mmCIF file of N, CA and C in Angstrom:
data_model
loop_
_atom_site.group_PDB
_atom_site.id
_atom_site.type_symbol
_atom_site.label_atom_id
_atom_site.label_comp_id
_atom_site.label_asym_id
_atom_site.label_seq_id
_atom_site.Cartn_x
_atom_site.Cartn_y
_atom_site.Cartn_z
ATOM 1 N N MET A 1 7.351 23.451 5.830
ATOM 2 C CA MET A 1 7.642 22.536 4.738
ATOM 3 C C MET A 1 6.496 22.559 3.731
ATOM 4 N N ASN A 2 6.787 22.210 2.517
ATOM 5 C CA ASN A 2 5.831 22.201 1.421
ATOM 6 C C ASN A 2 4.674 21.230 1.715
ATOM 7 N N PRO A 3 3.419 21.700 1.712
ATOM 8 C CA PRO A 3 2.277 20.829 2.018
ATOM 9 C C PRO A 3 2.126 19.652 1.055
ATOM 10 N N THR A 4 2.444 19.873 -0.212
ATOM 11 C CA THR A 4 2.334 18.777 -1.175
ATOM 12 C C THR A 4 3.374 17.707 -0.885
ATOM 13 N N LEU A 5 4.580 18.119 -0.542
ATOM 14 C CA LEU A 5 5.621 17.161 -0.181
ATOM 15 C C LEU A 5 5.223 16.377 1.065
ATOM 16 N N MET A 6 4.628 17.068 2.015
ATOM 17 C CA MET A 6 4.162 16.393 3.240
ATOM 18 C C MET A 6 3.064 15.374 2.911
ATOM 19 N N SER A 7 2.203 15.704 1.960
ATOM 20 C CA SER A 7 1.151 14.776 1.558
ATOM 21 C C SER A 7 1.735 13.529 0.905
ATOM 22 N N TRP A 8 2.748 13.713 0.066
ATOM 23 C CA TRP A 8 3.394 12.559 -0.556
ATOM 24 C C TRP A 8 4.074 11.696 0.504
ATOM 25 N N ALA A 9 4.700 12.327 1.487
ATOM 26 C CA ALA A 9 5.334 11.574 2.576
ATOM 27 C C ALA A 9 4.277 10.807 3.377
ATOM 28 N N ALA A 10 3.151 11.465 3.657
ATOM 29 C CA ALA A 10 2.059 10.799 4.376
ATOM 30 C C ALA A 10 1.534 9.617 3.578
ATOM 31 N N LEU A 11 1.445 9.769 2.262
ATOM 32 C CA LEU A 11 0.997 8.664 1.418
ATOM 33 C C LEU A 11 1.986 7.504 1.487
ATOM 34 N N GLY A 12 3.266 7.803 1.486
ATOM 35 C CA GLY A 12 4.286 6.752 1.618
ATOM 36 C C GLY A 12 4.158 5.997 2.924
ATOM 37 N N VAL A 13 3.957 6.725 4.008
ATOM 38 C CA VAL A 13 3.767 6.082 5.321
ATOM 39 C C VAL A 13 2.490 5.251 5.307
ATOM 40 N N ALA A 14 1.428 5.774 4.696
ATOM 41 C CA ALA A 14 0.165 5.037 4.606
ATOM 42 C C ALA A 14 0.351 3.715 3.878
ATOM 43 N N ILE A 15 1.122 3.732 2.811
ATOM 44 C CA ILE A 15 1.364 2.513 2.033
ATOM 45 C C ILE A 15 2.146 1.500 2.861
ATOM 46 N N VAL A 16 3.208 1.937 3.502
ATOM 47 C CA VAL A 16 4.024 1.027 4.315
ATOM 48 C C VAL A 16 3.193 0.434 5.452
ATOM 49 N N CYS A 17 2.372 1.246 6.098
ATOM 50 C CA CYS A 17 1.536 0.749 7.197
ATOM 51 C C CYS A 17 0.476 -0.231 6.698
ATOM 52 N N GLU A 18 -0.079 0.018 5.521
ATOM 53 C CA GLU A 18 -1.080 -0.904 4.971
ATOM 54 C C GLU A 18 -0.457 -2.253 4.652
ATOM 55 N N VAL A 19 0.728 -2.246 4.072
ATOM 56 C CA VAL A 19 1.419 -3.504 3.752
ATOM 57 C C VAL A 19 1.815 -4.230 5.033
ATOM 58 N N THR A 20 2.277 -3.500 6.026
ATOM 59 C CA THR A 20 2.632 -4.104 7.306
ATOM 60 C C THR A 20 1.400 -4.697 7.974
ATOM 61 N N GLY A 21 0.283 -3.968 7.940
ATOM 62 C CA GLY A 21 -0.969 -4.486 8.498
ATOM 63 C C GLY A 21 -1.419 -5.757 7.803
ATOM 64 N N THR A 22 -1.281 -5.799 6.492
ATOM 65 C CA THR A 22 -1.656 -6.993 5.741
ATOM 66 C C THR A 22 -0.737 -8.161 6.079
ATOM 67 N N THR A 23 0.540 -7.876 6.286
ATOM 68 C CA THR A 23 1.483 -8.926 6.685
ATOM 69 C C THR A 23 1.091 -9.516 8.033
ATOM 70 N N PHE A 24 0.745 -8.663 8.980
ATOM 71 C CA PHE A 24 0.301 -9.169 10.280
ATOM 72 C C PHE A 24 -1.043 -9.889 10.177
ATOM 73 N N LEU A 25 -1.883 -9.479 9.241
ATOM 74 C CA LEU A 25 -3.146 -10.186 9.030
ATOM 75 C C LEU A 25 -2.878 -11.632 8.608
ATOM 76 N N GLN A 26 -1.886 -11.833 7.754
ATOM 77 C CA GLN A 26 -1.492 -13.193 7.365
ATOM 78 C C GLN A 26 -0.989 -13.969 8.578
ATOM 79 N N ARG A 27 -0.237 -13.301 9.423
ATOM 80 C CA ARG A 27 0.323 -13.941 10.626
ATOM 81 C C ARG A 27 -0.755 -14.218 11.692
ATOM 82 N N SER A 28 -1.895 -13.547 11.592
ATOM 83 C CA SER A 28 -2.936 -13.707 12.611
ATOM 84 C C SER A 28 -3.675 -15.037 12.514
ATOM 85 N N GLU A 29 -3.423 -15.769 11.426
ATOM 86 C CA GLU A 29 -4.072 -17.068 11.200
ATOM 87 C C GLU A 29 -5.590 -16.954 11.332
ATOM 88 N N HIS A 30 -6.170 -16.200 10.414
ATOM 89 C CA HIS A 30 -7.628 -15.994 10.335
ATOM 90 C C HIS A 30 -8.169 -15.315 11.595
ATOM 91 N N ILE A 31 -7.410 -14.363 12.103
ATOM 92 C CA ILE A 31 -7.773 -13.562 13.279
ATOM 93 C C ILE A 31 -7.974 -14.443 14.517
ATOM 94 N N THR A 32 -7.127 -15.473 14.643
ATOM 95 C CA THR A 32 -7.189 -16.335 15.830
ATOM 96 C C THR A 32 -6.039 -16.075 16.791
ATOM 97 N N LYS A 33 -5.012 -15.349 16.348
ATOM 98 C CA LYS A 33 -3.891 -14.995 17.225
ATOM 99 C C LYS A 33 -4.028 -13.527 17.591
ATOM 100 N N LEU A 34 -4.061 -13.253 18.876
ATOM 101 C CA LEU A 34 -4.383 -11.908 19.372
ATOM 102 C C LEU A 34 -3.362 -10.855 18.954
ATOM 103 N N LEU A 35 -2.082 -11.077 19.224
ATOM 104 C CA LEU A 35 -1.089 -10.027 18.964
ATOM 105 C C LEU A 35 -1.008 -9.650 17.479
ATOM 106 N N PRO A 36 -0.873 -10.614 16.558
ATOM 107 C CA PRO A 36 -0.851 -10.204 15.146
ATOM 108 C C PRO A 36 -2.149 -9.527 14.704
ATOM 109 N N THR A 37 -3.278 -9.942 15.274
ATOM 110 C CA THR A 37 -4.556 -9.309 14.934
ATOM 111 C C THR A 37 -4.581 -7.857 15.390
ATOM 112 N N LEU A 38 -4.135 -7.600 16.606
ATOM 113 C CA LEU A 38 -4.101 -6.232 17.134
ATOM 114 C C LEU A 38 -3.110 -5.369 16.353
ATOM 115 N N LEU A 39 -1.945 -5.941 16.035
ATOM 116 C CA LEU A 39 -0.959 -5.191 15.252
ATOM 117 C C LEU A 39 -1.508 -4.863 13.861
ATOM 118 N N SER A 40 -2.179 -5.821 13.262
ATOM 119 C CA SER A 40 -2.787 -5.587 11.950
ATOM 120 C C SER A 40 -3.780 -4.432 12.016
ATOM 121 N N ALA A 41 -4.674 -4.466 12.994
ATOM 122 C CA ALA A 41 -5.672 -3.403 13.141
ATOM 123 C C ALA A 41 -5.005 -2.053 13.394
ATOM 124 N N GLY A 42 -3.959 -2.043 14.198
ATOM 125 C CA GLY A 42 -3.249 -0.799 14.488
ATOM 126 C C GLY A 42 -2.585 -0.209 13.256
ATOM 127 N N PHE A 43 -1.919 -1.060 12.491
ATOM 128 C CA PHE A 43 -1.264 -0.572 11.277
ATOM 129 C C PHE A 43 -2.285 -0.097 10.245
ATOM 130 N N TYR A 44 -3.413 -0.797 10.146
ATOM 131 C CA TYR A 44 -4.466 -0.339 9.237
ATOM 132 C C TYR A 44 -5.006 1.027 9.673
ATOM 133 N N ALA A 45 -5.185 1.211 10.979
ATOM 134 C CA ALA A 45 -5.695 2.493 11.484
ATOM 135 C C ALA A 45 -4.725 3.629 11.136
ATOM 136 N N VAL A 46 -3.434 3.393 11.365
ATOM 137 C CA VAL A 46 -2.431 4.413 11.033
ATOM 138 C C VAL A 46 -2.414 4.667 9.523
ATOM 139 N N SER A 47 -2.550 3.603 8.744
ATOM 140 C CA SER A 47 -2.566 3.744 7.294
ATOM 141 C C SER A 47 -3.707 4.641 6.837
ATOM 142 N N PHE A 48 -4.912 4.395 7.343
ATOM 143 C CA PHE A 48 -6.050 5.222 6.946
ATOM 144 C C PHE A 48 -5.893 6.661 7.430
ATOM 145 N N TYR A 49 -5.341 6.845 8.626
ATOM 146 C CA TYR A 49 -5.105 8.200 9.123
ATOM 147 C C TYR A 49 -4.130 8.946 8.204
ATOM 148 N N MET A 50 -3.032 8.273 7.840
ATOM 149 C CA MET A 50 -2.036 8.915 6.983
ATOM 150 C C MET A 50 -2.577 9.146 5.571
ATOM 151 N N LEU A 51 -3.409 8.230 5.081
ATOM 152 C CA LEU A 51 -4.053 8.454 3.786
ATOM 153 C C LEU A 51 -4.933 9.701 3.852
ATOM 154 N N ALA A 52 -5.653 9.853 4.944
ATOM 155 C CA ALA A 52 -6.489 11.043 5.116
ATOM 156 C C ALA A 52 -5.636 12.311 5.128
ATOM 157 N N GLN A 53 -4.439 12.247 5.729
ATOM 158 C CA GLN A 53 -3.551 13.410 5.736
ATOM 159 C C GLN A 53 -3.049 13.713 4.325
ATOM 160 N N ALA A 54 -2.785 12.667 3.559
ATOM 161 C CA ALA A 54 -2.327 12.853 2.183
ATOM 162 C C ALA A 54 -3.387 13.551 1.335
ATOM 163 N N LEU A 55 -4.644 13.304 1.665
ATOM 164 C CA LEU A 55 -5.746 13.878 0.885
ATOM 165 C C LEU A 55 -5.909 15.382 1.108
ATOM 166 N N ARG A 56 -5.112 15.958 1.986
ATOM 167 C CA ARG A 56 -5.171 17.412 2.185
ATOM 168 C C ARG A 56 -4.809 18.157 0.904
ATOM 169 N N THR A 57 -3.861 17.606 0.144
ATOM 170 C CA THR A 57 -3.477 18.280 -1.097
ATOM 171 C C THR A 57 -3.535 17.366 -2.322
ATOM 172 N N LEU A 58 -3.546 16.067 -2.141
ATOM 173 C CA LEU A 58 -3.583 15.152 -3.285
ATOM 174 C C LEU A 58 -5.026 14.807 -3.630
ATOM 175 N N PRO A 59 -5.348 14.710 -4.911
ATOM 176 C CA PRO A 59 -6.706 14.316 -5.302
ATOM 177 C C PRO A 59 -7.006 12.886 -4.850
ATOM 178 N N LEU A 60 -8.237 12.645 -4.449
ATOM 179 C CA LEU A 60 -8.649 11.337 -3.936
ATOM 180 C C LEU A 60 -8.323 10.208 -4.904
ATOM 181 N N GLY A 61 -8.718 10.343 -6.162
ATOM 182 C CA GLY A 61 -8.510 9.275 -7.131
ATOM 183 C C GLY A 61 -7.052 8.929 -7.326
ATOM 184 N N VAL A 62 -6.204 9.936 -7.383
ATOM 185 C CA VAL A 62 -4.771 9.725 -7.576
ATOM 186 C C VAL A 62 -4.161 9.084 -6.332
ATOM 187 N N ALA A 63 -4.449 9.638 -5.169
ATOM 188 C CA ALA A 63 -3.880 9.104 -3.930
ATOM 189 C C ALA A 63 -4.313 7.659 -3.708
ATOM 190 N N TYR A 64 -5.587 7.374 -3.921
ATOM 191 C CA TYR A 64 -6.087 6.023 -3.694
ATOM 192 C C TYR A 64 -5.514 5.049 -4.711
ATOM 193 N N ALA A 65 -5.371 5.470 -5.965
ATOM 194 C CA ALA A 65 -4.791 4.603 -6.984
ATOM 195 C C ALA A 65 -3.347 4.249 -6.635
ATOM 196 N N ILE A 66 -2.591 5.222 -6.195
ATOM 197 C CA ILE A 66 -1.197 4.966 -5.828
ATOM 198 C C ILE A 66 -1.126 4.132 -4.559
ATOM 199 N N TRP A 67 -1.945 4.468 -3.564
ATOM 200 C CA TRP A 67 -1.983 3.704 -2.308
ATOM 201 C C TRP A 67 -2.311 2.241 -2.582
ATOM 202 N N GLY A 68 -3.336 2.014 -3.367
ATOM 203 C CA GLY A 68 -3.740 0.649 -3.677
ATOM 204 C C GLY A 68 -2.744 -0.066 -4.566
ATOM 205 N N GLY A 69 -2.287 0.618 -5.619
ATOM 206 C CA GLY A 69 -1.379 -0.007 -6.576
ATOM 207 C C GLY A 69 -0.032 -0.366 -5.984
ATOM 208 N N VAL A 70 0.597 0.581 -5.320
ATOM 209 C CA VAL A 70 1.894 0.315 -4.702
ATOM 210 C C VAL A 70 1.728 -0.689 -3.562
ATOM 211 N N GLY A 71 0.607 -0.598 -2.839
ATOM 212 C CA GLY A 71 0.336 -1.574 -1.784
ATOM 213 C C GLY A 71 0.246 -2.990 -2.324
ATOM 214 N N ILE A 72 -0.407 -3.162 -3.470
ATOM 215 C CA ILE A 72 -0.507 -4.484 -4.091
ATOM 216 C C ILE A 72 0.876 -5.002 -4.472
ATOM 217 N N ILE A 73 1.667 -4.146 -5.063
ATOM 218 C CA ILE A 73 3.006 -4.559 -5.489
ATOM 219 C C ILE A 73 3.854 -4.963 -4.283
ATOM 220 N N LEU A 74 3.866 -4.136 -3.254
ATOM 221 C CA LEU A 74 4.666 -4.451 -2.067
ATOM 222 C C LEU A 74 4.133 -5.681 -1.328
ATOM 223 N N THR A 75 2.807 -5.821 -1.267
ATOM 224 C CA THR A 75 2.231 -6.983 -0.602
ATOM 225 C C THR A 75 2.581 -8.268 -1.350
ATOM 226 N N ALA A 76 2.536 -8.230 -2.666
ATOM 227 C CA ALA A 76 2.940 -9.398 -3.458
ATOM 228 C C ALA A 76 4.412 -9.729 -3.212
ATOM 229 N N THR A 77 5.239 -8.696 -3.111
ATOM 230 C CA THR A 77 6.664 -8.902 -2.841
ATOM 231 C C THR A 77 6.872 -9.516 -1.463
ATOM 232 N N VAL A 78 6.165 -9.005 -0.455
ATOM 233 C CA VAL A 78 6.254 -9.583 0.895
ATOM 234 C C VAL A 78 5.792 -11.044 0.875
ATOM 235 N N GLY A 79 4.713 -11.316 0.156
ATOM 236 C CA GLY A 79 4.234 -12.690 0.047
ATOM 237 C C GLY A 79 5.281 -13.618 -0.524
ATOM 238 N N MET A 80 6.000 -13.151 -1.534
ATOM 239 C CA MET A 80 7.032 -13.970 -2.156
ATOM 240 C C MET A 80 8.247 -14.143 -1.247
ATOM 241 N N VAL A 81 8.691 -13.055 -0.633
ATOM 242 C CA VAL A 81 9.930 -13.087 0.149
ATOM 243 C C VAL A 81 9.709 -13.687 1.541
ATOM 244 N N VAL A 82 8.699 -13.212 2.243
ATOM 245 C CA VAL A 82 8.484 -13.623 3.633
ATOM 246 C C VAL A 82 7.743 -14.954 3.730
ATOM 247 N N PHE A 83 6.694 -15.099 2.925
ATOM 248 C CA PHE A 83 5.838 -16.283 3.046
ATOM 249 C C PHE A 83 6.124 -17.333 1.974
ATOM 250 N N LYS A 84 7.140 -17.089 1.129
ATOM 251 C CA LYS A 84 7.555 -18.038 0.091
ATOM 252 C C LYS A 84 6.415 -18.417 -0.857
ATOM 253 N N GLN A 85 5.532 -17.466 -1.135
ATOM 254 C CA GLN A 85 4.430 -17.701 -2.063
ATOM 255 C C GLN A 85 4.938 -17.491 -3.482
ATOM 256 N N ARG A 86 4.456 -18.308 -4.404
ATOM 257 C CA ARG A 86 4.895 -18.223 -5.788
ATOM 258 C C ARG A 86 3.809 -17.547 -6.626
ATOM 259 N N LEU A 87 4.235 -16.738 -7.576
ATOM 260 C CA LEU A 87 3.323 -16.085 -8.505
ATOM 261 C C LEU A 87 3.580 -16.615 -9.916
ATOM 262 N N ASP A 88 2.522 -16.810 -10.682
ATOM 263 C CA ASP A 88 2.697 -17.242 -12.062
ATOM 264 C C ASP A 88 2.881 -16.019 -12.964
ATOM 265 N N TRP A 89 3.095 -16.272 -14.238
ATOM 266 C CA TRP A 89 3.395 -15.173 -15.150
ATOM 267 C C TRP A 89 2.208 -14.228 -15.316
ATOM 268 N N ILE A 90 0.997 -14.753 -15.178
ATOM 269 C CA ILE A 90 -0.192 -13.888 -15.272
ATOM 270 C C ILE A 90 -0.204 -12.883 -14.117
ATOM 271 N N ALA A 91 0.152 -13.349 -12.926
ATOM 272 C CA ALA A 91 0.215 -12.452 -11.763
ATOM 273 C C ALA A 91 1.268 -11.365 -11.985
ATOM 274 N N PHE A 92 2.429 -11.769 -12.501
ATOM 275 C CA PHE A 92 3.475 -10.780 -12.784
ATOM 276 C C PHE A 92 3.033 -9.791 -13.857
ATOM 277 N N ALA A 93 2.319 -10.278 -14.861
ATOM 278 C CA ALA A 93 1.811 -9.379 -15.913
ATOM 279 C C ALA A 93 0.832 -8.372 -15.317
ATOM 280 N N GLY A 94 -0.062 -8.839 -14.452
ATOM 281 C CA GLY A 94 -1.009 -7.938 -13.799
ATOM 282 C C GLY A 94 -0.308 -6.901 -12.943
ATOM 283 N N ILE A 95 0.703 -7.327 -12.205
ATOM 284 C CA ILE A 95 1.477 -6.391 -11.379
ATOM 285 C C ILE A 95 2.197 -5.383 -12.278
ATOM 286 N N GLY A 96 2.688 -5.849 -13.414
ATOM 287 C CA GLY A 96 3.323 -4.935 -14.374
ATOM 288 C C GLY A 96 2.361 -3.875 -14.870
ATOM 289 N N LEU A 97 1.111 -4.274 -15.102
ATOM 290 C CA LEU A 97 0.095 -3.297 -15.522
ATOM 291 C C LEU A 97 -0.181 -2.285 -14.410
ATOM 292 N N ILE A 98 -0.187 -2.745 -13.176
ATOM 293 C CA ILE A 98 -0.380 -1.825 -12.051
ATOM 294 C C ILE A 98 0.763 -0.820 -11.992
ATOM 295 N N VAL A 99 1.993 -1.306 -12.112
ATOM 296 C CA VAL A 99 3.163 -0.415 -12.112
ATOM 297 C C VAL A 99 3.036 0.598 -13.246
ATOM 298 N N SER A 100 2.641 0.129 -14.430
ATOM 299 C CA SER A 100 2.468 1.028 -15.573
ATOM 300 C C SER A 100 1.446 2.113 -15.261
ATOM 301 N N GLY A 101 0.346 1.735 -14.649
ATOM 302 C CA GLY A 101 -0.683 2.709 -14.299
ATOM 303 C C GLY A 101 -0.193 3.758 -13.332
ATOM 304 N N VAL A 102 0.550 3.339 -12.320
ATOM 305 C CA VAL A 102 1.087 4.287 -11.340
ATOM 306 C C VAL A 102 2.090 5.227 -12.012
ATOM 307 N N VAL A 103 2.922 4.688 -12.892
ATOM 308 C CA VAL A 103 3.895 5.528 -13.606
ATOM 309 C C VAL A 103 3.173 6.538 -14.493
ATOM 310 N N VAL A 104 2.164 6.101 -15.217
ATOM 311 C CA VAL A 104 1.415 7.009 -16.098
ATOM 312 C C VAL A 104 0.765 8.119 -15.287
ATOM 313 N N ILE A 105 0.147 7.777 -14.169
ATOM 314 C CA ILE A 105 -0.485 8.794 -13.323
ATOM 315 C C ILE A 105 0.541 9.816 -12.862
ATOM 316 N N ASN A 106 1.683 9.337 -12.368
ATOM 317 C CA ASN A 106 2.686 10.255 -11.825
ATOM 318 C C ASN A 106 3.402 11.052 -12.900
ATOM 319 N N ALA A 107 3.607 10.462 -14.057
ATOM 320 C CA ALA A 107 4.379 11.142 -15.092
ATOM 321 C C ALA A 107 3.546 12.085 -15.948
ATOM 322 N N PHE A 108 2.288 11.742 -16.187
ATOM 323 C CA PHE A 108 1.532 12.478 -17.183
ATOM 324 C C PHE A 108 0.252 13.154 -16.688
ATOM 325 N N SER A 109 -0.257 12.774 -15.555
ATOM 326 C CA SER A 109 -1.524 13.342 -15.094
ATOM 327 C C SER A 109 -1.318 14.748 -14.557
ATOM 328 N N LYS A 110 -2.188 15.647 -14.938
ATOM 329 C CA LYS A 110 -2.126 17.011 -14.435
ATOM 330 C C LYS A 110 -2.789 17.128 -13.055
ATOM 331 N N THR A 111 -3.427 16.063 -12.598
ATOM 332 C CA THR A 111 -4.120 16.117 -11.310
ATOM 333 C C THR A 111 -3.232 15.753 -10.131
ATOM 334 N N THR A 112 -1.975 15.399 -10.359
ATOM 335 C CA THR A 112 -1.121 14.983 -9.252
ATOM 336 C C THR A 112 -0.420 16.137 -8.557
ATOM 337 N N GLY A 113 -0.589 17.339 -9.048
ATOM 338 C CA GLY A 113 -0.008 18.505 -8.376
ATOM 339 C C GLY A 113 1.470 18.689 -8.647
ATOM 340 N N HIS A 114 1.941 18.354 -9.843
ATOM 341 C CA HIS A 114 3.348 18.530 -10.192
ATOM 342 C C HIS A 114 3.673 20.001 -10.278
#
């Protein structure tokens, strides 16, 4: 299979695992509940491993920007849906800027390996 495609898939898994780890971190109640704490650490470990696999062909800056940016967007969404947290318009504007940045990187940057 195409190594670049595999790197993008690894980055996707890394993002999902990071968001899942952060969700369990919220459930751990300040690292006082054992199972959510262990699950959080496990998902973070898998996330970093998969991010490292993505870096085989993706540039560090691009991969990290997408990992962080998409992770922020998904984590905010989980916060709203799962934990019923509310965001104000400034938060939505900031998330919109993050989405714009990820789109610009993917659509126009020559460093993404298109």
